[in-house]
């Protein structure tokens, strides 16, 4: 850990020996609301098609494998959040919102956070290895990338967003490996574009709040540039999904060309996320806003049902 982090730990170091670990405090430090991002691990299972049902017992085993991979990424992502908070504890204590995080506030001691980080990392890698060596390798790559992000890449404008988007891609690749499903090139392109859209949306939110004073990379971002990039990425992501639905390989896999009918849900979800970014009345992160917004959630549920109905013939 850096000298800055060690110095920042000084105010709570004396109290550490008698500082009992509170499970709810640790859970808050793990940021479970961010686990929604790990639904990207489940996405390949959703698009596996009727062939999954034809696999019988093996199909059930695949579902279990994907579930374990998702749990591994939940633990792995929480471990990276703890690592990042340990690294940035000094800066977080000077931040109007982040100072309330468990490590920055002293509710969770540095020693407890380090122990929790190590335990989660080991558990995540072990679970991933249970699914398969390739999934474990992807999980290890995900952690290595986030380590580089915490150590410096997050201070490089636009590269920070690319790193975040790569995290979503690794989730999808792990899900595809766990489900033993070949991911369409169009679906991979859609994942990357959507991830960049979400990452730059987060940067826009930070730029419009006090985070602009506390994150070095934001100095090189401009609202007008982000608005343009978000519009382009939304159009490209929607276009990639539309092309995926019309791809002959997709139609052959699912035995229908009706998947295009689910495009309106994707378009509305992109628009709603963009609209939530312009809501200045709350300091909640974009992820928290999505999870609190009944319109976004309702559209997501209806969209998932529509995809299932088309792919698995429920609407036939």
mmCIF file of C-alpha atoms in Angstrom:
data_model
loop_
_atom_site.group_PDB
_atom_site.id
_atom_site.type_symbol
_atom_site.label_atom_id
_atom_site.label_comp_id
_atom_site.label_asym_id
_atom_site.label_seq_id
_atom_site.Cartn_x
_atom_site.Cartn_y
_atom_site.Cartn_z
ATOM 1 C CA UNK A 1 0.000 0.000 0.000
ATOM 2 C CA UNK A 2 1.186 3.497 -0.736
ATOM 3 C CA UNK A 3 2.590 5.902 1.846
ATOM 4 C CA UNK A 4 -0.500 8.062 1.348
ATOM 5 C CA UNK A 5 -2.745 5.195 2.314
ATOM 6 C CA UNK A 6 -0.602 4.371 5.333
ATOM 7 C CA UNK A 7 -0.686 7.972 6.541
ATOM 8 C CA UNK A 8 -4.431 8.099 5.982
ATOM 9 C CA UNK A 9 -4.781 5.050 8.181
ATOM 10 C CA UNK A 10 -3.154 6.836 11.099
ATOM 11 C CA UNK A 11 -6.367 8.264 12.623
ATOM 12 C CA UNK A 12 -7.895 4.802 12.991
ATOM 13 C CA UNK A 13 -4.778 2.736 13.631
ATOM 14 C CA UNK A 14 -4.918 3.203 17.387
ATOM 15 C CA UNK A 15 -8.483 1.964 17.581
ATOM 16 C CA UNK A 16 -7.874 -1.042 15.317
ATOM 17 C CA UNK A 17 -7.168 -3.662 18.043
ATOM 18 C CA UNK A 18 -10.568 -3.164 19.659
ATOM 19 C CA UNK A 19 -12.409 -2.531 16.446
ATOM 20 C CA UNK A 20 -14.827 -5.428 15.911
ATOM 21 C CA UNK A 21 -15.865 -6.260 12.378
ATOM 22 C CA UNK A 22 -19.526 -5.503 11.704
ATOM 23 C CA UNK A 23 -20.944 -7.646 8.858
ATOM 24 C CA UNK A 24 -23.294 -4.942 7.575
ATOM 25 C CA UNK A 25 -20.431 -2.457 7.389
ATOM 26 C CA UNK A 26 -18.354 -4.951 5.400
ATOM 27 C CA UNK A 27 -21.331 -5.618 3.133
ATOM 28 C CA UNK A 28 -21.662 -1.899 2.453
ATOM 29 C CA UNK A 29 -17.952 -1.726 1.591
ATOM 30 C CA UNK A 30 -18.500 -4.576 -0.876
ATOM 31 C CA UNK A 31 -21.007 -2.374 -2.758
ATOM 32 C CA UNK A 32 -23.599 -5.060 -3.549
ATOM 33 C CA UNK A 33 -25.606 -2.573 -5.626
ATOM 34 C CA UNK A 34 -22.744 -2.768 -8.143
ATOM 35 C CA UNK A 35 -23.259 -6.509 -8.560
ATOM 36 C CA UNK A 36 -25.928 -5.714 -11.140
ATOM 37 C CA UNK A 37 -23.004 -5.235 -13.563
ATOM 38 C CA UNK A 38 -22.311 -8.952 -13.268
ATOM 39 C CA UNK A 39 -25.536 -9.702 -15.123
ATOM 40 C CA UNK A 40 -23.208 -9.515 -18.141
ATOM 41 C CA UNK A 41 -21.940 -12.931 -16.994
ATOM 42 C CA UNK A 42 -25.505 -14.233 -17.302
ATOM 43 C CA UNK A 43 -26.132 -12.701 -20.741
ATOM 44 C CA UNK A 44 -24.618 -15.591 -22.763
ATOM 45 C CA UNK A 45 -26.951 -17.976 -20.930
ATOM 46 C CA UNK A 46 -29.932 -15.844 -21.953
ATOM 47 C CA UNK A 47 -28.854 -16.005 -25.592
ATOM 48 C CA UNK A 48 -27.916 -19.706 -25.537
ATOM 49 C CA UNK A 49 -31.153 -20.593 -27.296
ATOM 50 C CA UNK A 50 -33.417 -23.657 -27.228
ATOM 51 C CA UNK A 51 -30.345 -25.891 -27.559
ATOM 52 C CA UNK A 52 -29.777 -25.342 -23.839
ATOM 53 C CA UNK A 53 -33.114 -26.987 -23.065
ATOM 54 C CA UNK A 54 -32.228 -29.899 -25.354
ATOM 55 C CA UNK A 55 -29.113 -30.677 -23.302
ATOM 56 C CA UNK A 56 -31.154 -32.176 -20.475
ATOM 57 C CA UNK A 57 -29.121 -32.705 -17.312
ATOM 58 C CA UNK A 58 -26.115 -31.044 -18.936
ATOM 59 C CA UNK A 59 -28.243 -27.965 -19.491
ATOM 60 C CA UNK A 60 -28.903 -27.794 -15.756
ATOM 61 C CA UNK A 61 -25.187 -28.204 -15.103
ATOM 62 C CA UNK A 62 -24.492 -25.266 -17.427
ATOM 63 C CA UNK A 63 -26.894 -23.072 -15.464
ATOM 64 C CA UNK A 64 -25.062 -23.991 -12.246
ATOM 65 C CA UNK A 65 -21.691 -23.253 -13.868
ATOM 66 C CA UNK A 66 -22.844 -19.809 -14.993
ATOM 67 C CA UNK A 67 -24.310 -19.113 -11.541
ATOM 68 C CA UNK A 68 -20.974 -19.996 -9.900
ATOM 69 C CA UNK A 69 -19.109 -17.802 -12.400
ATOM 70 C CA UNK A 70 -21.463 -14.932 -11.584
ATOM 71 C CA UNK A 71 -20.849 -15.397 -7.854
ATOM 72 C CA UNK A 72 -17.100 -15.441 -8.524
ATOM 73 C CA UNK A 73 -17.324 -12.108 -10.322
ATOM 74 C CA UNK A 74 -19.465 -10.631 -7.546
ATOM 75 C CA UNK A 75 -16.768 -11.507 -5.015
ATOM 76 C CA UNK A 76 -14.011 -10.450 -7.404
ATOM 77 C CA UNK A 77 -15.583 -7.071 -8.112
ATOM 78 C CA UNK A 78 -16.115 -6.473 -4.388
ATOM 79 C CA UNK A 79 -12.450 -7.314 -3.805
ATOM 80 C CA UNK A 80 -11.420 -4.705 -6.384
ATOM 81 C CA UNK A 81 -13.664 -2.104 -4.735
ATOM 82 C CA UNK A 82 -11.971 -2.780 -1.407
ATOM 83 C CA UNK A 83 -8.557 -2.540 -3.050
ATOM 84 C CA UNK A 84 -9.468 0.755 -4.685
ATOM 85 C CA UNK A 85 -10.837 2.167 -1.421
ATOM 86 C CA UNK A 86 -7.692 1.093 0.421
ATOM 87 C CA UNK A 87 -5.534 2.776 -2.195
ATOM 88 C CA UNK A 88 -7.586 6.000 -2.254
ATOM 89 C CA UNK A 89 -8.507 6.271 1.424
ATOM 90 C CA UNK A 90 -6.680 9.584 1.842
ATOM 91 C CA UNK A 91 -8.415 11.224 -1.118
ATOM 92 C CA UNK A 92 -11.775 9.704 -0.142
ATOM 93 C CA UNK A 93 -11.612 11.352 3.283
ATOM 94 C CA UNK A 94 -11.436 14.742 1.552
ATOM 95 C CA UNK A 95 -14.404 13.917 -0.717
ATOM 96 C CA UNK A 96 -17.888 15.160 0.329
ATOM 97 C CA UNK A 97 -19.582 11.829 -0.473
ATOM 98 C CA UNK A 98 -16.821 9.202 -0.518
ATOM 99 C CA UNK A 99 -15.722 10.203 3.010
ATOM 100 C CA UNK A 100 -18.789 8.277 4.208
ATOM 101 C CA UNK A 101 -17.511 5.001 2.781
ATOM 102 C CA UNK A 102 -16.712 2.422 5.495
ATOM 103 C CA UNK A 103 -12.917 2.544 5.108
ATOM 104 C CA UNK A 104 -12.666 6.317 4.736
ATOM 105 C CA UNK A 105 -14.995 6.898 7.690
ATOM 106 C CA UNK A 106 -13.125 4.447 9.921
ATOM 107 C CA UNK A 107 -16.100 2.077 10.345
ATOM 108 C CA UNK A 108 -13.985 -0.590 8.657
ATOM 109 C CA UNK A 109 -10.338 -0.601 9.686
ATOM 110 C CA UNK A 110 -7.545 -0.882 7.151
ATOM 111 C CA UNK A 111 -6.509 -4.259 8.592
ATOM 112 C CA UNK A 112 -10.051 -5.607 8.333
ATOM 113 C CA UNK A 113 -10.377 -4.320 4.781
ATOM 114 C CA UNK A 114 -7.089 -5.935 3.745
ATOM 115 C CA UNK A 115 -8.137 -9.269 5.264
ATOM 116 C CA UNK A 116 -11.549 -9.108 3.584
ATOM 117 C CA UNK A 117 -9.923 -8.213 0.263
ATOM 118 C CA UNK A 118 -7.567 -11.211 0.439
ATOM 119 C CA UNK A 119 -10.370 -13.601 1.425
ATOM 120 C CA UNK A 120 -12.662 -12.410 -1.378
ATOM 121 C CA UNK A 121 -9.918 -12.571 -3.975
ATOM 122 C CA UNK A 122 -8.989 -16.144 -3.034
ATOM 123 C CA UNK A 123 -12.660 -17.190 -2.929
ATOM 124 C CA UNK A 124 -13.358 -15.583 -6.311
ATOM 125 C CA UNK A 125 -10.420 -17.312 -7.995
ATOM 126 C CA UNK A 126 -11.283 -20.642 -6.350
ATOM 127 C CA UNK A 127 -14.904 -20.479 -7.518
ATOM 128 C CA UNK A 128 -13.818 -19.485 -11.008
ATOM 129 C CA UNK A 129 -11.412 -22.437 -11.127
ATOM 130 C CA UNK A 130 -14.274 -24.756 -10.138
ATOM 131 C CA UNK A 131 -16.058 -23.643 -13.305
ATOM 132 C CA UNK A 132 -12.936 -24.085 -15.401
ATOM 133 C CA UNK A 133 -9.319 -22.970 -15.878
ATOM 134 C CA UNK A 134 -10.290 -20.530 -18.634
ATOM 135 C CA UNK A 135 -12.866 -18.831 -16.435
ATOM 136 C CA UNK A 136 -10.233 -18.606 -13.691
ATOM 137 C CA UNK A 137 -7.802 -17.058 -16.182
ATOM 138 C CA UNK A 138 -10.422 -14.484 -17.191
ATOM 139 C CA UNK A 139 -11.106 -13.741 -13.522
ATOM 140 C CA UNK A 140 -7.372 -13.289 -12.888
ATOM 141 C CA UNK A 141 -7.121 -11.003 -15.915
ATOM 142 C CA UNK A 142 -10.059 -8.987 -14.612
ATOM 143 C CA UNK A 143 -8.315 -8.499 -11.278
ATOM 144 C CA UNK A 144 -4.961 -7.622 -12.884
ATOM 145 C CA UNK A 145 -6.661 -5.032 -15.065
ATOM 146 C CA UNK A 146 -8.413 -3.481 -12.068
ATOM 147 C CA UNK A 147 -5.143 -3.434 -10.143
ATOM 148 C CA UNK A 148 -3.572 -1.441 -12.982
ATOM 149 C CA UNK A 149 -6.653 0.785 -12.980
ATOM 150 C CA UNK A 150 -6.313 1.520 -9.261
ATOM 151 C CA UNK A 151 -2.572 2.147 -9.556
ATOM 152 C CA UNK A 152 -2.771 4.733 -12.318
ATOM 153 C CA UNK A 153 -4.921 4.035 -15.375
ATOM 154 C CA UNK A 154 -7.945 5.691 -13.773
ATOM 155 C CA UNK A 155 -6.070 8.988 -13.963
ATOM 156 C CA UNK A 156 -5.794 8.819 -17.777
ATOM 157 C CA UNK A 157 -8.827 10.400 -19.464
ATOM 158 C CA UNK A 158 -10.804 8.110 -21.794
ATOM 159 C CA UNK A 159 -8.391 5.223 -21.189
ATOM 160 C CA UNK A 160 -10.084 4.883 -17.803
ATOM 161 C CA UNK A 161 -13.430 4.392 -19.557
ATOM 162 C CA UNK A 162 -11.899 1.852 -21.955
ATOM 163 C CA UNK A 163 -10.582 -0.172 -19.001
ATOM 164 C CA UNK A 164 -14.031 -0.159 -17.395
ATOM 165 C CA UNK A 165 -15.622 -1.329 -20.652
ATOM 166 C CA UNK A 166 -13.064 -4.146 -20.896
ATOM 167 C CA UNK A 167 -14.279 -5.299 -17.490
ATOM 168 C CA UNK A 168 -17.775 -5.780 -18.925
ATOM 169 C CA UNK A 169 -16.346 -7.649 -21.909
ATOM 170 C CA UNK A 170 -14.424 -10.004 -19.614
ATOM 171 C CA UNK A 171 -17.646 -10.687 -17.711
ATOM 172 C CA UNK A 172 -19.430 -11.642 -20.931
ATOM 173 C CA UNK A 173 -16.514 -13.812 -22.078
ATOM 174 C CA UNK A 174 -16.488 -15.611 -18.719
ATOM 175 C CA UNK A 175 -20.222 -16.222 -19.009
ATOM 176 C CA UNK A 176 -19.811 -17.564 -22.539
ATOM 177 C CA UNK A 177 -17.028 -19.881 -21.410
ATOM 178 C CA UNK A 178 -19.064 -21.099 -18.433
ATOM 179 C CA UNK A 179 -22.134 -21.709 -20.605
ATOM 180 C CA UNK A 180 -20.003 -23.148 -23.425
ATOM 181 C CA UNK A 181 -21.751 -20.770 -25.815
ATOM 182 C CA UNK A 182 -20.064 -19.168 -28.807
ATOM 183 C CA UNK A 183 -20.560 -15.401 -28.612
ATOM 184 C CA UNK A 184 -21.506 -13.684 -31.853
ATOM 185 C CA UNK A 185 -19.132 -10.980 -33.045
ATOM 186 C CA UNK A 186 -22.093 -8.598 -33.150
ATOM 187 C CA UNK A 187 -22.973 -9.455 -29.548
ATOM 188 C CA UNK A 188 -19.379 -8.802 -28.458
ATOM 189 C CA UNK A 189 -19.399 -5.474 -30.317
ATOM 190 C CA UNK A 190 -22.695 -4.578 -28.666
ATOM 191 C CA UNK A 191 -21.242 -5.430 -25.239
ATOM 192 C CA UNK A 192 -18.163 -3.240 -25.747
ATOM 193 C CA UNK A 193 -20.166 -0.297 -27.108
ATOM 194 C CA UNK A 194 -22.754 -0.537 -24.339
ATOM 195 C CA UNK A 195 -20.011 -0.755 -21.716
ATOM 196 C CA UNK A 196 -18.308 2.356 -23.108
ATOM 197 C CA UNK A 197 -21.674 4.107 -23.081
ATOM 198 C CA UNK A 198 -22.159 3.245 -19.397
ATOM 199 C CA UNK A 199 -18.575 4.191 -18.474
ATOM 200 C CA UNK A 200 -18.690 7.593 -20.177
ATOM 201 C CA UNK A 201 -22.111 8.162 -18.659
ATOM 202 C CA UNK A 202 -20.532 7.696 -15.241
ATOM 203 C CA UNK A 203 -17.838 10.221 -16.148
ATOM 204 C CA UNK A 204 -20.496 12.717 -17.201
ATOM 205 C CA UNK A 205 -22.237 12.263 -13.851
ATOM 206 C CA UNK A 206 -18.959 12.832 -12.007
ATOM 207 C CA UNK A 207 -18.188 15.898 -14.093
ATOM 208 C CA UNK A 208 -21.538 17.435 -13.151
ATOM 209 C CA UNK A 209 -20.946 16.841 -9.428
ATOM 210 C CA UNK A 210 -18.219 17.680 -6.965
ATOM 211 C CA UNK A 211 -16.254 14.651 -8.211
ATOM 212 C CA UNK A 212 -14.778 16.972 -10.837
ATOM 213 C CA UNK A 213 -12.671 18.500 -8.052
ATOM 214 C CA UNK A 214 -11.373 15.154 -6.803
ATOM 215 C CA UNK A 215 -10.657 12.988 -9.886
ATOM 216 C CA UNK A 216 -7.612 13.961 -11.960
ATOM 217 C CA UNK A 217 -8.814 12.463 -15.255
ATOM 218 C CA UNK A 218 -11.966 14.600 -15.231
ATOM 219 C CA UNK A 219 -9.849 17.659 -15.957
ATOM 220 C CA UNK A 220 -9.603 16.455 -19.562
ATOM 221 C CA UNK A 221 -13.295 15.635 -20.039
ATOM 222 C CA UNK A 222 -15.840 18.110 -21.419
ATOM 223 C CA UNK A 223 -19.616 17.811 -21.143
ATOM 224 C CA UNK A 224 -20.155 18.640 -24.821
ATOM 225 C CA UNK A 225 -17.637 15.982 -25.890
ATOM 226 C CA UNK A 226 -19.227 13.403 -23.607
ATOM 227 C CA UNK A 227 -22.716 14.197 -24.891
ATOM 228 C CA UNK A 228 -21.513 13.675 -28.461
ATOM 229 C CA UNK A 229 -19.716 10.430 -27.566
ATOM 230 C CA UNK A 230 -22.737 9.118 -25.658
ATOM 231 C CA UNK A 231 -25.006 9.787 -28.627
ATOM 232 C CA UNK A 232 -22.648 8.039 -31.039
ATOM 233 C CA UNK A 233 -22.123 5.057 -28.727
ATOM 234 C CA UNK A 234 -25.860 4.654 -28.114
ATOM 235 C CA UNK A 235 -26.506 4.628 -31.869
ATOM 236 C CA UNK A 236 -23.674 2.167 -32.522
ATOM 237 C CA UNK A 237 -24.735 -0.149 -29.671
ATOM 238 C CA UNK A 238 -28.334 -0.188 -30.894
ATOM 239 C CA UNK A 239 -27.113 -0.754 -34.451
ATOM 240 C CA UNK A 240 -24.881 -3.645 -33.396
ATOM 241 C CA UNK A 241 -27.797 -5.266 -31.551
ATOM 242 C CA UNK A 242 -30.081 -4.783 -34.564
ATOM 243 C CA UNK A 243 -27.490 -6.394 -36.848
ATOM 244 C CA UNK A 244 -27.114 -9.244 -34.350
ATOM 245 C CA UNK A 245 -30.854 -9.923 -34.495
ATOM 246 C CA UNK A 246 -30.736 -10.007 -38.324
ATOM 247 C CA UNK A 247 -27.552 -12.064 -38.579
ATOM 248 C CA UNK A 248 -28.303 -15.327 -40.462
ATOM 249 C CA UNK A 249 -26.376 -17.252 -37.785
ATOM 250 C CA UNK A 250 -28.614 -15.756 -35.085
ATOM 251 C CA UNK A 251 -31.779 -16.586 -37.004
ATOM 252 C CA UNK A 252 -30.531 -20.138 -37.590
ATOM 253 C CA UNK A 253 -29.651 -20.622 -33.912
ATOM 254 C CA UNK A 254 -33.014 -19.442 -32.606
ATOM 255 C CA UNK A 255 -35.149 -20.558 -35.532
ATOM 256 C CA UNK A 256 -36.841 -17.156 -35.772
ATOM 257 C CA UNK A 257 -36.241 -13.643 -37.044
ATOM 258 C CA UNK A 258 -38.470 -12.049 -34.403
ATOM 259 C CA UNK A 259 -35.645 -11.050 -32.088
ATOM 260 C CA UNK A 260 -35.621 -7.708 -33.899
ATOM 261 C CA UNK A 261 -38.917 -6.961 -32.127
ATOM 262 C CA UNK A 262 -36.986 -6.624 -28.849
ATOM 263 C CA UNK A 263 -34.972 -3.681 -30.224
ATOM 264 C CA UNK A 264 -37.428 -1.025 -28.904
ATOM 265 C CA UNK A 265 -36.706 -2.141 -25.324
ATOM 266 C CA UNK A 266 -32.968 -1.688 -25.930
ATOM 267 C CA UNK A 267 -33.516 1.749 -27.456
ATOM 268 C CA UNK A 268 -35.740 2.864 -24.594
ATOM 269 C CA UNK A 269 -33.234 1.594 -22.011
ATOM 270 C CA UNK A 270 -30.428 3.595 -23.628
ATOM 271 C CA UNK A 271 -32.590 6.708 -23.756
ATOM 272 C CA UNK A 272 -33.743 6.329 -20.142
ATOM 273 C CA UNK A 273 -30.165 5.926 -18.876
ATOM 274 C CA UNK A 274 -29.140 9.055 -20.765
ATOM 275 C CA UNK A 275 -32.115 10.918 -19.275
ATOM 276 C CA UNK A 276 -31.194 9.826 -15.742
ATOM 277 C CA UNK A 277 -27.708 11.278 -16.219
ATOM 278 C CA UNK A 278 -29.206 14.751 -16.579
ATOM 279 C CA UNK A 279 -31.100 14.516 -13.284
ATOM 280 C CA UNK A 280 -29.141 16.942 -11.108
ATOM 281 C CA UNK A 281 -31.380 16.463 -8.090
ATOM 282 C CA UNK A 282 -29.478 13.530 -6.601
ATOM 283 C CA UNK A 283 -25.878 12.577 -5.861
ATOM 284 C CA UNK A 284 -26.556 8.877 -6.462
ATOM 285 C CA UNK A 285 -24.313 7.149 -8.990
ATOM 286 C CA UNK A 286 -25.802 6.167 -12.380
ATOM 287 C CA UNK A 287 -25.957 2.533 -11.240
ATOM 288 C CA UNK A 288 -27.921 3.478 -8.121
ATOM 289 C CA UNK A 289 -30.238 5.661 -10.187
ATOM 290 C CA UNK A 290 -31.000 2.772 -12.542
ATOM 291 C CA UNK A 291 -31.760 0.453 -9.637
ATOM 292 C CA UNK A 292 -34.040 3.064 -8.049
ATOM 293 C CA UNK A 293 -35.859 4.039 -11.240
ATOM 294 C CA UNK A 294 -39.097 2.039 -11.741
ATOM 295 C CA UNK A 295 -39.305 3.049 -15.400
ATOM 296 C CA UNK A 296 -35.824 1.735 -16.214
ATOM 297 C CA UNK A 297 -36.372 -1.442 -14.178
ATOM 298 C CA UNK A 298 -39.791 -2.055 -15.715
ATOM 299 C CA UNK A 299 -38.397 -1.685 -19.214
ATOM 300 C CA UNK A 300 -35.520 -4.035 -18.379
ATOM 301 C CA UNK A 301 -37.855 -6.720 -17.048
ATOM 302 C CA UNK A 302 -40.204 -6.440 -20.016
ATOM 303 C CA UNK A 303 -37.244 -6.537 -22.395
ATOM 304 C CA UNK A 304 -35.850 -9.691 -20.775
ATOM 305 C CA UNK A 305 -39.276 -11.351 -20.926
ATOM 306 C CA UNK A 306 -39.576 -10.392 -24.602
ATOM 307 C CA UNK A 307 -36.148 -11.888 -25.378
ATOM 308 C CA UNK A 308 -37.045 -15.108 -23.557
ATOM 309 C CA UNK A 309 -40.406 -15.277 -25.323
ATOM 310 C CA UNK A 310 -38.801 -14.934 -28.748
ATOM 311 C CA UNK A 311 -35.757 -17.155 -28.207
ATOM 312 C CA UNK A 312 -37.496 -19.965 -26.355
ATOM 313 C CA UNK A 313 -40.688 -19.899 -28.390
ATOM 314 C CA UNK A 314 -42.963 -18.757 -25.582
ATOM 315 C CA UNK A 315 -44.747 -16.432 -27.989
ATOM 316 C CA UNK A 316 -45.264 -19.070 -30.676
#
